[in-house]
Coordinates of C-alpha atoms and ligand atoms in Angstrom, one line a residue:
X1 CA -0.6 -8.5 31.1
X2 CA -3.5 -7.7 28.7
X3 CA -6.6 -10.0 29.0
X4 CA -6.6 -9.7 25.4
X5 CA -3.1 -12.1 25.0
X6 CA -4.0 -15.1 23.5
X7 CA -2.4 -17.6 25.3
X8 CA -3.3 -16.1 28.6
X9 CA -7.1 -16.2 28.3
X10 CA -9.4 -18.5 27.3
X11 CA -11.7 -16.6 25.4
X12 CA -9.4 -15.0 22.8
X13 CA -7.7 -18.5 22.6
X14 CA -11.1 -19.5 21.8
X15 CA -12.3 -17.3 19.3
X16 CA -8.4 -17.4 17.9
X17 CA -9.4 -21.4 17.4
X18 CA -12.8 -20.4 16.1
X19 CA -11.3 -18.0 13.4
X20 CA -9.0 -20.3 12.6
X21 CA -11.4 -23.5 11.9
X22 CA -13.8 -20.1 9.9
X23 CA -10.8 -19.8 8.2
X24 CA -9.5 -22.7 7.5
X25 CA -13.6 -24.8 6.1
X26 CA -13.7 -21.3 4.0
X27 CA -10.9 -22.5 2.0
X28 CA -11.7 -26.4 1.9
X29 CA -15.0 -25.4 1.0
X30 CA -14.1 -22.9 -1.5
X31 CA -11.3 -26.0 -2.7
X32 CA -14.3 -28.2 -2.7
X33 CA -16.6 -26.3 -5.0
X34 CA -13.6 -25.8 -7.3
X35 CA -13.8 -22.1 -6.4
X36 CA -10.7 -20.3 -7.1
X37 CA -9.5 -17.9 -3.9
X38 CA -8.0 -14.2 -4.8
X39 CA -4.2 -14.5 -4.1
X40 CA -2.2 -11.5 -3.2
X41 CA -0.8 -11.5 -6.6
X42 CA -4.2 -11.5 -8.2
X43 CA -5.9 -8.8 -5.9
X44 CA -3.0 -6.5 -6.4
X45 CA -3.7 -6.7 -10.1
X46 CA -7.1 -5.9 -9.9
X47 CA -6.2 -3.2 -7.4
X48 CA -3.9 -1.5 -10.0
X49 CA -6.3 -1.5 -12.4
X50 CA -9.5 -0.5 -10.2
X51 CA -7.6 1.9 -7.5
X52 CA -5.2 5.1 -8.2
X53 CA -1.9 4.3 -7.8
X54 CA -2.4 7.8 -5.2
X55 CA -3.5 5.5 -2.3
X56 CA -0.2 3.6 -2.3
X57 CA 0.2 -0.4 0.1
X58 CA 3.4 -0.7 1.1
X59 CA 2.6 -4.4 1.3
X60 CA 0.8 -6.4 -1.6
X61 CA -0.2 -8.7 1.3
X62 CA -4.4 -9.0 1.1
X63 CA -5.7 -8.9 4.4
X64 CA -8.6 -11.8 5.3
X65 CA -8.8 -11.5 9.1
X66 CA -7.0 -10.7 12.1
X67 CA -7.2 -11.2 15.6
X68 CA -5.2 -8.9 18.0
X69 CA -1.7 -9.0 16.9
X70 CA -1.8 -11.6 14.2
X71 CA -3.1 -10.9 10.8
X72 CA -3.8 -14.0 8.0
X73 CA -3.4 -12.9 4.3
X74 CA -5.8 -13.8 1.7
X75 CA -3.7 -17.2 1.2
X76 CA -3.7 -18.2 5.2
X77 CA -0.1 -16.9 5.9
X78 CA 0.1 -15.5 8.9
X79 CA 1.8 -12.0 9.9
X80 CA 2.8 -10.6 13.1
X81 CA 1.3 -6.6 13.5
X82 CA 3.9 -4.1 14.5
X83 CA 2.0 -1.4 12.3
X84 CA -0.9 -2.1 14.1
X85 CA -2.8 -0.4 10.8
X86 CA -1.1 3.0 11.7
X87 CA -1.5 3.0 15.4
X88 CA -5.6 2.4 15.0
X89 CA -5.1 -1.1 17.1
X90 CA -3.2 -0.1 20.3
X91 CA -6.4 -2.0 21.8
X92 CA -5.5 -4.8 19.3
X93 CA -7.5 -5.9 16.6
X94 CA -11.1 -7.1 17.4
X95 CA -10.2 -6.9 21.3
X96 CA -13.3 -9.2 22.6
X97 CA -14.7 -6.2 24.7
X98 CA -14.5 -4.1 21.9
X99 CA -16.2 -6.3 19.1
X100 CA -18.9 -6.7 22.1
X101 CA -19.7 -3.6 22.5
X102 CA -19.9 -2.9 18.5
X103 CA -22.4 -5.8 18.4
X104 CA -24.8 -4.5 21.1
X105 CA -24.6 -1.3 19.5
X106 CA -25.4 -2.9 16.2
X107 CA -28.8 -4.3 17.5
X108 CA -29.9 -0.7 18.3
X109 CA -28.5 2.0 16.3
X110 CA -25.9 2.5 13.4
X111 CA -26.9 6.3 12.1
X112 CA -29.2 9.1 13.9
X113 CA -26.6 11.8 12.9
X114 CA -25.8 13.3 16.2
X115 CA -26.7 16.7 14.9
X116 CA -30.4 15.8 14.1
X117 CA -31.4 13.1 17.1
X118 CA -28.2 12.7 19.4
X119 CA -27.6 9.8 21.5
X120 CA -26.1 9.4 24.7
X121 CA -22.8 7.5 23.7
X122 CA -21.6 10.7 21.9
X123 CA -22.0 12.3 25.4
X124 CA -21.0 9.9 27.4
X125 CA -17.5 9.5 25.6
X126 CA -17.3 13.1 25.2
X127 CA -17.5 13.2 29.0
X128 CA -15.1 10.9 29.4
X129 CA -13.1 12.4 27.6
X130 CA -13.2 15.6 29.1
X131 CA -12.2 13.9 32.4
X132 CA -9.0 12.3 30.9
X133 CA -7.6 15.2 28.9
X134 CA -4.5 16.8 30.8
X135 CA -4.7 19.5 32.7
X136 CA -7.8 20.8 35.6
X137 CA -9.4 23.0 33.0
X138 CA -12.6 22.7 32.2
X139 CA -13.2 20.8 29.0
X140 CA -15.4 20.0 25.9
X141 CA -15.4 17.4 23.4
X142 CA -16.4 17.6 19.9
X143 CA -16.1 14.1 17.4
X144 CA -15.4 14.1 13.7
X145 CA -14.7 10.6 11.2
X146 CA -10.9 11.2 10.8
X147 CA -7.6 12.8 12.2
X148 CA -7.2 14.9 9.1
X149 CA -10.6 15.9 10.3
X150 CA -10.3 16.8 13.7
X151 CA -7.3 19.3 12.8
X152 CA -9.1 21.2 10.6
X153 CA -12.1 21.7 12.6
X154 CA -9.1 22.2 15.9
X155 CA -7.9 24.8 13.6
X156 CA -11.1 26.2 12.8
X157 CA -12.2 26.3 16.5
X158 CA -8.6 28.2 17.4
X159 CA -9.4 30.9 14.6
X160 CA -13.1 31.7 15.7
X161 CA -11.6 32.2 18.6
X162 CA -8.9 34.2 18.4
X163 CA -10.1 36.2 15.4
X164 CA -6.6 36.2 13.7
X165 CA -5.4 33.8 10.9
X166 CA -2.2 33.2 10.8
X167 CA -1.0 29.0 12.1
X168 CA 2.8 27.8 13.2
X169 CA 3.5 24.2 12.6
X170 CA 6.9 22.0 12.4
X171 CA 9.3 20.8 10.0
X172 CA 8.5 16.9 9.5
X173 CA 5.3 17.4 11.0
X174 CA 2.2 15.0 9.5
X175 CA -1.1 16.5 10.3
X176 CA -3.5 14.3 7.3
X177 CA -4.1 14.8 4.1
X178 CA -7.1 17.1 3.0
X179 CA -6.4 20.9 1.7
X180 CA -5.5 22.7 5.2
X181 CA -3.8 19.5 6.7
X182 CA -1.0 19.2 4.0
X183 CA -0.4 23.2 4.2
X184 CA 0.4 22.3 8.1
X185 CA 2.2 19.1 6.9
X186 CA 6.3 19.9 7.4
X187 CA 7.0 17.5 4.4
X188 CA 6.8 18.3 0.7
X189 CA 7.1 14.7 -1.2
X190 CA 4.8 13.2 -1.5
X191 CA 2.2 15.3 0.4
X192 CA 2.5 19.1 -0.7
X193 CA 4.0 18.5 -3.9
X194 CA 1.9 19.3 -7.0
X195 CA -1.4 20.2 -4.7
X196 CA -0.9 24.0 -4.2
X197 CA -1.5 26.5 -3.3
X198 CA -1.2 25.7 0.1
X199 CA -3.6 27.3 2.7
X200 CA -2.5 30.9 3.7
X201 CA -0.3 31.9 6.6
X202 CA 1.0 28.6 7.2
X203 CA 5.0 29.1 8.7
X204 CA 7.2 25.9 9.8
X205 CA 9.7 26.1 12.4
X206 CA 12.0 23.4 13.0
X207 CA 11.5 20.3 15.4
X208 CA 14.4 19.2 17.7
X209 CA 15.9 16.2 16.1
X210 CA 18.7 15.4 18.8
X211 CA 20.0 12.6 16.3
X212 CA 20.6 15.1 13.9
X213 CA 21.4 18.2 16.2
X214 CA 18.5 20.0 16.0
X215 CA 18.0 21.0 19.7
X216 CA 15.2 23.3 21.7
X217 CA 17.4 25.8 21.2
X218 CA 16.7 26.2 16.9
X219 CA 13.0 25.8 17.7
X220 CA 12.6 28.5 19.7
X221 CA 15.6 31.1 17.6
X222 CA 13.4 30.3 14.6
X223 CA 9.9 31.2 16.3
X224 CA 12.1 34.6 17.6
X225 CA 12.9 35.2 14.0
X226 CA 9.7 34.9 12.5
X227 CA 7.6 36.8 14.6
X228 CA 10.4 39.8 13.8
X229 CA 10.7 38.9 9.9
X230 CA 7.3 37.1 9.0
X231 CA 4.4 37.7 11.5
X232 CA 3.3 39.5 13.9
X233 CA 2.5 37.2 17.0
X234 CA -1.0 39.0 17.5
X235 CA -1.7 37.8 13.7
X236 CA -1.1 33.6 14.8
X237 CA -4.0 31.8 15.9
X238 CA -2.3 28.5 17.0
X239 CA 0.5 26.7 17.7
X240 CA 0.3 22.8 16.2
X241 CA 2.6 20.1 17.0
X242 CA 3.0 16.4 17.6
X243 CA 4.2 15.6 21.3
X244 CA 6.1 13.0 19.3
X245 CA 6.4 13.5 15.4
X246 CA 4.9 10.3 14.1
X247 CA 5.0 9.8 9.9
X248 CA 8.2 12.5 10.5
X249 CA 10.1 9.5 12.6
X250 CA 8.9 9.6 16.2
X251 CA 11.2 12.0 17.8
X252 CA 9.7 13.7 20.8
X253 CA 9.3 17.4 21.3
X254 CA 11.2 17.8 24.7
X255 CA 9.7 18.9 27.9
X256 CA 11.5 22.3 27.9
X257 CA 10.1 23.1 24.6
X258 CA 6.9 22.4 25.2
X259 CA 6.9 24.7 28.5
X260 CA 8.4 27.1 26.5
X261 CA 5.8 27.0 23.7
X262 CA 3.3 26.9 26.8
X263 CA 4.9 30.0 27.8
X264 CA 4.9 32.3 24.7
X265 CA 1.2 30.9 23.4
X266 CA 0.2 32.1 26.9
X267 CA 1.7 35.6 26.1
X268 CA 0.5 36.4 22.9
X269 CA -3.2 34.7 23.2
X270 CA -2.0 31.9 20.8
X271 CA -3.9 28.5 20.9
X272 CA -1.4 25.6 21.9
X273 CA -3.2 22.7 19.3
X274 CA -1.6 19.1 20.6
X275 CA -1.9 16.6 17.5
X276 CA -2.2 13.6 19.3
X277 CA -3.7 11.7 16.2
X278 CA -1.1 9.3 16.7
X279 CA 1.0 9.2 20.3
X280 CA -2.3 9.0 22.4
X281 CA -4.6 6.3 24.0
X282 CA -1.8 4.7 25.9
X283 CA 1.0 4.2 23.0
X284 CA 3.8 6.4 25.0
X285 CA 2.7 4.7 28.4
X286 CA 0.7 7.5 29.3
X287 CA -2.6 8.1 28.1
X288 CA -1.5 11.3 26.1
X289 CA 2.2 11.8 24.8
X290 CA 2.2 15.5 26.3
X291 CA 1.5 14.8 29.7
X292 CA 5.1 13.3 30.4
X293 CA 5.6 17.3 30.3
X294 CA 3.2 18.1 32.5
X295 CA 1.9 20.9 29.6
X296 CA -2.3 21.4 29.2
X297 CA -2.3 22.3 25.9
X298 CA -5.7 24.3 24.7
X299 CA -7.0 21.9 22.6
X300 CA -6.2 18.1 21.6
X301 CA -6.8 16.7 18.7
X302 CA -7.1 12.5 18.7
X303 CA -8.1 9.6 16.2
X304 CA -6.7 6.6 15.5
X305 CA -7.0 4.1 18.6
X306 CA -9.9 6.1 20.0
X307 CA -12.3 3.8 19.2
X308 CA -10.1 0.0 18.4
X309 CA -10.7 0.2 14.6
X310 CA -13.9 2.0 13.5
X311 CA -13.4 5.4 12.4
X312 CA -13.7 8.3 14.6
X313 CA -11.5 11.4 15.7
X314 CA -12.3 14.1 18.2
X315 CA -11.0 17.5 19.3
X316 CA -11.1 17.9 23.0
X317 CA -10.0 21.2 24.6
X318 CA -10.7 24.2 27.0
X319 CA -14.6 24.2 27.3
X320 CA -14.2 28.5 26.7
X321 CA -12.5 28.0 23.4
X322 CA -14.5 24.8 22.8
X323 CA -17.6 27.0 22.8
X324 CA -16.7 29.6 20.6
X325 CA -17.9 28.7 17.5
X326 CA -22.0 29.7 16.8
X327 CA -24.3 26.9 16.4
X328 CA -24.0 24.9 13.4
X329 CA -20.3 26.0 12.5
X330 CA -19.3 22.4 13.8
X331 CA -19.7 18.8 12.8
X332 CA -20.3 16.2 9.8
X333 CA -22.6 13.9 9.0
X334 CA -21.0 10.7 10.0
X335 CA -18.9 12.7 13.2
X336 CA -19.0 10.5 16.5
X337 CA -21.2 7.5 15.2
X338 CA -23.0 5.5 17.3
X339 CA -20.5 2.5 16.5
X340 CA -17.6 4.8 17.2
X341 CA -18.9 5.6 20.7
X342 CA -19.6 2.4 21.8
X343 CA -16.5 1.7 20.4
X344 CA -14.7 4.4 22.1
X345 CA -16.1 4.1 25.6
X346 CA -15.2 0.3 25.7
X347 CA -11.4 1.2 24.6
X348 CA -10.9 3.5 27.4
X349 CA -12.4 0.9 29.5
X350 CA -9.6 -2.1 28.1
X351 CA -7.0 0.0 28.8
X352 CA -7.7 1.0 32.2
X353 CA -8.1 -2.4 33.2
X354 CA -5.2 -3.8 31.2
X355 CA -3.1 -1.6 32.2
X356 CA -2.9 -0.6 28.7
X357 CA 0.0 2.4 30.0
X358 CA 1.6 0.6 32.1
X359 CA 2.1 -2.3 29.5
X360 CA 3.0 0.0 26.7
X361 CA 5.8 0.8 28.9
X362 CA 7.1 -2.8 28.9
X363 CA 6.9 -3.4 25.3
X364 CA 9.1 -0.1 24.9
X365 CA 12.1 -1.2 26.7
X366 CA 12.0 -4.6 25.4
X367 CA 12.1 -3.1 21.9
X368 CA 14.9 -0.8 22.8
X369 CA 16.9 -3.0 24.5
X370 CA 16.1 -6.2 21.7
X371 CA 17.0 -2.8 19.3
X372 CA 20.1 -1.7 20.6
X373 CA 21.4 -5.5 20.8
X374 CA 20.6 -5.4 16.8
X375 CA 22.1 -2.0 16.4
X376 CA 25.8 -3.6 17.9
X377 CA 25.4 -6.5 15.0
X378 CA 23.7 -3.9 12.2
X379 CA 25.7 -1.2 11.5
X380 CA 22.4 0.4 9.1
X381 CA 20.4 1.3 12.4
X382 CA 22.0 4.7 13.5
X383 CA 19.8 5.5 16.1
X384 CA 17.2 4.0 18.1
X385 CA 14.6 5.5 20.5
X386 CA 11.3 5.3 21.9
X387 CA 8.8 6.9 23.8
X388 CA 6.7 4.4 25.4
X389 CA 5.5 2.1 22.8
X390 CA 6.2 4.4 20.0
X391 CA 9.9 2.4 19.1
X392 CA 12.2 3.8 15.7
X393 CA 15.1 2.6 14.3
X394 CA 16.3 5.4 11.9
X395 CA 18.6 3.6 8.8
X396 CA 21.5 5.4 7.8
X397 CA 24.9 4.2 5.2
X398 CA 28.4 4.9 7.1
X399 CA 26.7 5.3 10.4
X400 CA 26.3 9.2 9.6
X401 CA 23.1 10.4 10.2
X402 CA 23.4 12.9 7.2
X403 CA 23.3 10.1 5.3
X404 CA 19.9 8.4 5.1
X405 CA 19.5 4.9 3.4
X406 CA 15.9 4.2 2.3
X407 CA 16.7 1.9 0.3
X408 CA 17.6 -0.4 2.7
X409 CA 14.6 0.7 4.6
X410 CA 12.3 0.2 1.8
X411 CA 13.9 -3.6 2.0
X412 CA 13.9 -4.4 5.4
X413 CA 10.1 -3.7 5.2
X414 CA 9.7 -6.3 1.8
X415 CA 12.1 -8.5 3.9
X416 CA 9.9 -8.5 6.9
X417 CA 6.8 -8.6 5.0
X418 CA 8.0 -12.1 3.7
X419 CA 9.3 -13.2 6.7
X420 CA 5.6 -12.6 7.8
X421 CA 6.5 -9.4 9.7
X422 CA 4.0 -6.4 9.0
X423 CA 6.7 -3.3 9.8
X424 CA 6.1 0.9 8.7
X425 CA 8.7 3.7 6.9
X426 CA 8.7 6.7 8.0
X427 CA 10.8 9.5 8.6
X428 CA 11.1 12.9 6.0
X429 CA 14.1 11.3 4.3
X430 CA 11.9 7.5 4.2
X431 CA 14.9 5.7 6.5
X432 CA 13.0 5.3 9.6
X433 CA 11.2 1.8 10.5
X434 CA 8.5 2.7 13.2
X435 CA 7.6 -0.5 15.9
X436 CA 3.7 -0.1 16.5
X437 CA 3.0 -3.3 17.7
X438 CA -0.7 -3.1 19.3
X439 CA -0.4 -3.0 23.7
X440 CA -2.1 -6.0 24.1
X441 CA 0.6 -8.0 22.1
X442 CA 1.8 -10.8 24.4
X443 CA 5.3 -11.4 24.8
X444 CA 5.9 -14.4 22.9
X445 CA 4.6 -12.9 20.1
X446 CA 6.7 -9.9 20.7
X447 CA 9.9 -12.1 20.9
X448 CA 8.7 -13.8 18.0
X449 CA 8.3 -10.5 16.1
X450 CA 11.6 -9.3 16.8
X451 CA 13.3 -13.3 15.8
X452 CA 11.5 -12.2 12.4
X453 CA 13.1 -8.9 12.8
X454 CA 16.6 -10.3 13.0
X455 CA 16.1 -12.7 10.3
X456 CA 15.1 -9.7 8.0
X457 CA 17.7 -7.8 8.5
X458 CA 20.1 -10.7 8.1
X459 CA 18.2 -11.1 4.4
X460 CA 19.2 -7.7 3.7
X461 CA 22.3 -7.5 4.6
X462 CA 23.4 -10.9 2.9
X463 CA 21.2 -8.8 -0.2
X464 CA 23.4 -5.8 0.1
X465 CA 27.3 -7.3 0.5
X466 CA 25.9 -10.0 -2.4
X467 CA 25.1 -6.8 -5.0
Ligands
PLP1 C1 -0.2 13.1 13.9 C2 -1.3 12.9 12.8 N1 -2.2 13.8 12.6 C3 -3.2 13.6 11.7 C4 -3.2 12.5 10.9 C5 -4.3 12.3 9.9 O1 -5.2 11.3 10.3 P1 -6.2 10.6 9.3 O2 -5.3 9.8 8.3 O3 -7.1 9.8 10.1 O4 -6.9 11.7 8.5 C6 -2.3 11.5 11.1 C7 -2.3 10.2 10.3 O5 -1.4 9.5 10.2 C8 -1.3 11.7 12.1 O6 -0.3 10.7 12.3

């Protein structure tokens, strides 16, 4: 069990206390001085007039503070985190070790740029790195701010040094959302649409889908076909995928075909590019999704929970194409902060000795089972699975999986949300509800989430049969 869970340890129950009390004399002294506090409803009125409606909240709940996987609103309501702010919090938020860390940096440095005076926590993670990535090859690390980030510089990298131009990436893939990134993005609404032209010599095959028959097998006919119809193989530069598709609906690319891709990359001197932006640091119990096939892909890119919360992405891979690139072709000015590194060294640290894997493990099949016991009273949920911590329900009318419902999706979310559940959509037809609850959750609060759960989807239900 994570040191982090609050009941277990006295720290976080102390600093849980001490939030609270922060909290709680904020808002007495704010009621005292005849302040007024921002509501939801107010801040998401100032929000629409101030912010484009582009950057969308699937929740007009304001967030004040949270403390690993709890979250108070603006008003003091409290919400349990199974989004876990897209997968940034698999640490938890403000894990004690983590906020330590940040504050000792803090006292020293915030900003050198790593590219004018480096530092040795940008080495020091990158090493670490290095040692954790799968496979025996030597390896290199280079940091960047964001995911979207760290694909465009993987695919950069892979193009230097192959020489050729030409990328393959998957239907219902999610790679971010700059320029290149939605031109990899297998999903037109609402990434691609209206933001063309894409990026050259971008080709989508599809992604097995078992739940809606998709299999290895039309994954690896389509690659056949289009490198006889559309490209030659010597022309592609990489190979990108998600070990397990995460905004597409968290199916997982099975073992065969990632050998197989393995295989033909191999062949025709294609770069294997793993987009672990989302399924790494521990969320499908091992550190990276890919190793439960035992595939070393050539390069890696990661973001999210790398550093519990402060921004910070990386692209690890074979040192030999690592170092292709000349001098200066690499970087930014915020890349690998020395925040983000302290940051990042003390996550890999927390889930080592939490057991961060092991314990993401757990929370899986106690989602699946809770899941498939709410799947034989709620005919909606089609299908469940997992990898890991990385939990789906996929919403469908009739119990046909041709026949998405986001609708009810897009309720059970609201539903939860007022229950004081924070839950995710995803999926390319929006009728998949993703379970990202951080690894350090405890298990009351994880039975407690999924109680909130149930009482959600009752609310939609009695909703649906009332209309
Ligand atoms: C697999 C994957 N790749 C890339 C990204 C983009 O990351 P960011 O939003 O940090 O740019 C995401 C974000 O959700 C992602 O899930």
């Amino acid at each position: 069990m994570g040191s982090h869970c609050a009941e277990n340890v006295p720290q976080a129950a102390f600093s849980r206390r001490l939030g609270q009390n922060v909290f709680r004399n904020r808002r007495t002294a704010a009621t005292e001085r005849g302040t007024p506090l921002a509501t939801n409803a107010d801040l998401q009125a100032r929000r629409d007039s101030a912010v484009p409606r582009g950057v969308s909240n699937s929740l007009a709940v304001y967030a004040e503070r949270a403390l690993n996987s709890e979250l108070w609103d603006v008003e003091g309501r409290r919400y349990i985190d199974f989004g876990s702010g897209i997968s940034v919090l698999n640490t938890g938020h403000l894990h004690p070790r983590v906020k330590e860390a940040i504050a000792r940096q803090l006292e020293k440095l915030t900003h050198s740029c790593f590219q004018v005076t480096p530092y040795e926590s940008y080495v020091a993670l990158a090493e670490k790195l290095n040692d954790i990535a799968p496979g025996n090859t030597p390896k290199k690390t280079l940091f960047l701010t964001t995911g979207a980030e760290a694909v465009e510089n993987a695919i950069k990298i892979a193009r230097f040094h192959t020489n050729r131009s030409a990328v393959i990436a998957f239907t219902a893939g999610f790679h971010g959302r700059t320029l290149a990134c939605i031109s990899l993005t297998g999903k037109v609404k609402p990434y691609k649409a209206g933001f063309g032209p894409m990026f050259p010599e971008v080709y989508h095959v599809p992604y097995p889908m078992a739940y809606h028959g998709i299999g290895v097998s039309d994954s690896l006919e389509a690659l056949e076909e289009l490198f006889k119809a559309d490209v030659d193989p010597r022309r592609v530069a990489a190979i990108i995928l998600e070990p397990v598709l995460g905004e597409g609906g968290f199916y997982a690319a099975p073992a065969e075909l990632l050998r197989k891709l393995r295989d033909l990359c191999d062949q025709h001197g294609i770069v294997l590019i793993a987009d672990e932006v989302q399924s790494g640091f521990a969320r499908t119990g091992r550190m990276f999704a890919i190793e439960h096939s035992g595939v070393e892909p050539d390069l890696m890119t990661v973001a999210k929970s790398v550093a519990g919360g402060v921004p910070l992405s990386a692209v690890i891979g074979k040192a030999a194409i690592m170092q292709s690139p000349e001098p200066g072709t690499l970087g930014g000015t915020f890349a690998g902060s020395p925040l983000a590194c302290a940051a990042g060294l003390a996550v890999l640290q927390v889930i080592q000795d939490e057991n961060l894997m092991q314990r993401a493990t757990h929370i899986g099949n106690f989602m699946s089972s809770r899941l498939k016991g709410l799947q034989a009273r709620f005919p909606a949920i089609g299908d469940v699975r997992s990898t890991g911590a990385m939990v789906a329900i996929e919403l469908v009318r009739n119990g046909r999986p041709g026949s998405p419902d986001p609708a009810t999706t897009k309720a059970l979310v609201q539903a939860a949300g007022r229950r004081g559940l924070i839950l995710l959509a995803c999926g390319m037809n929006a009728n998949v509800v993703r379970f990202l609850a951080p690894l350090t959750i405890s298990d009351a609060l994880l039975k407690e989430g999924f109680n909130l759960l149930e009482q959600a989807l009752e609310d939609v239900t009695r909703t649906a049969n009332a209309a």
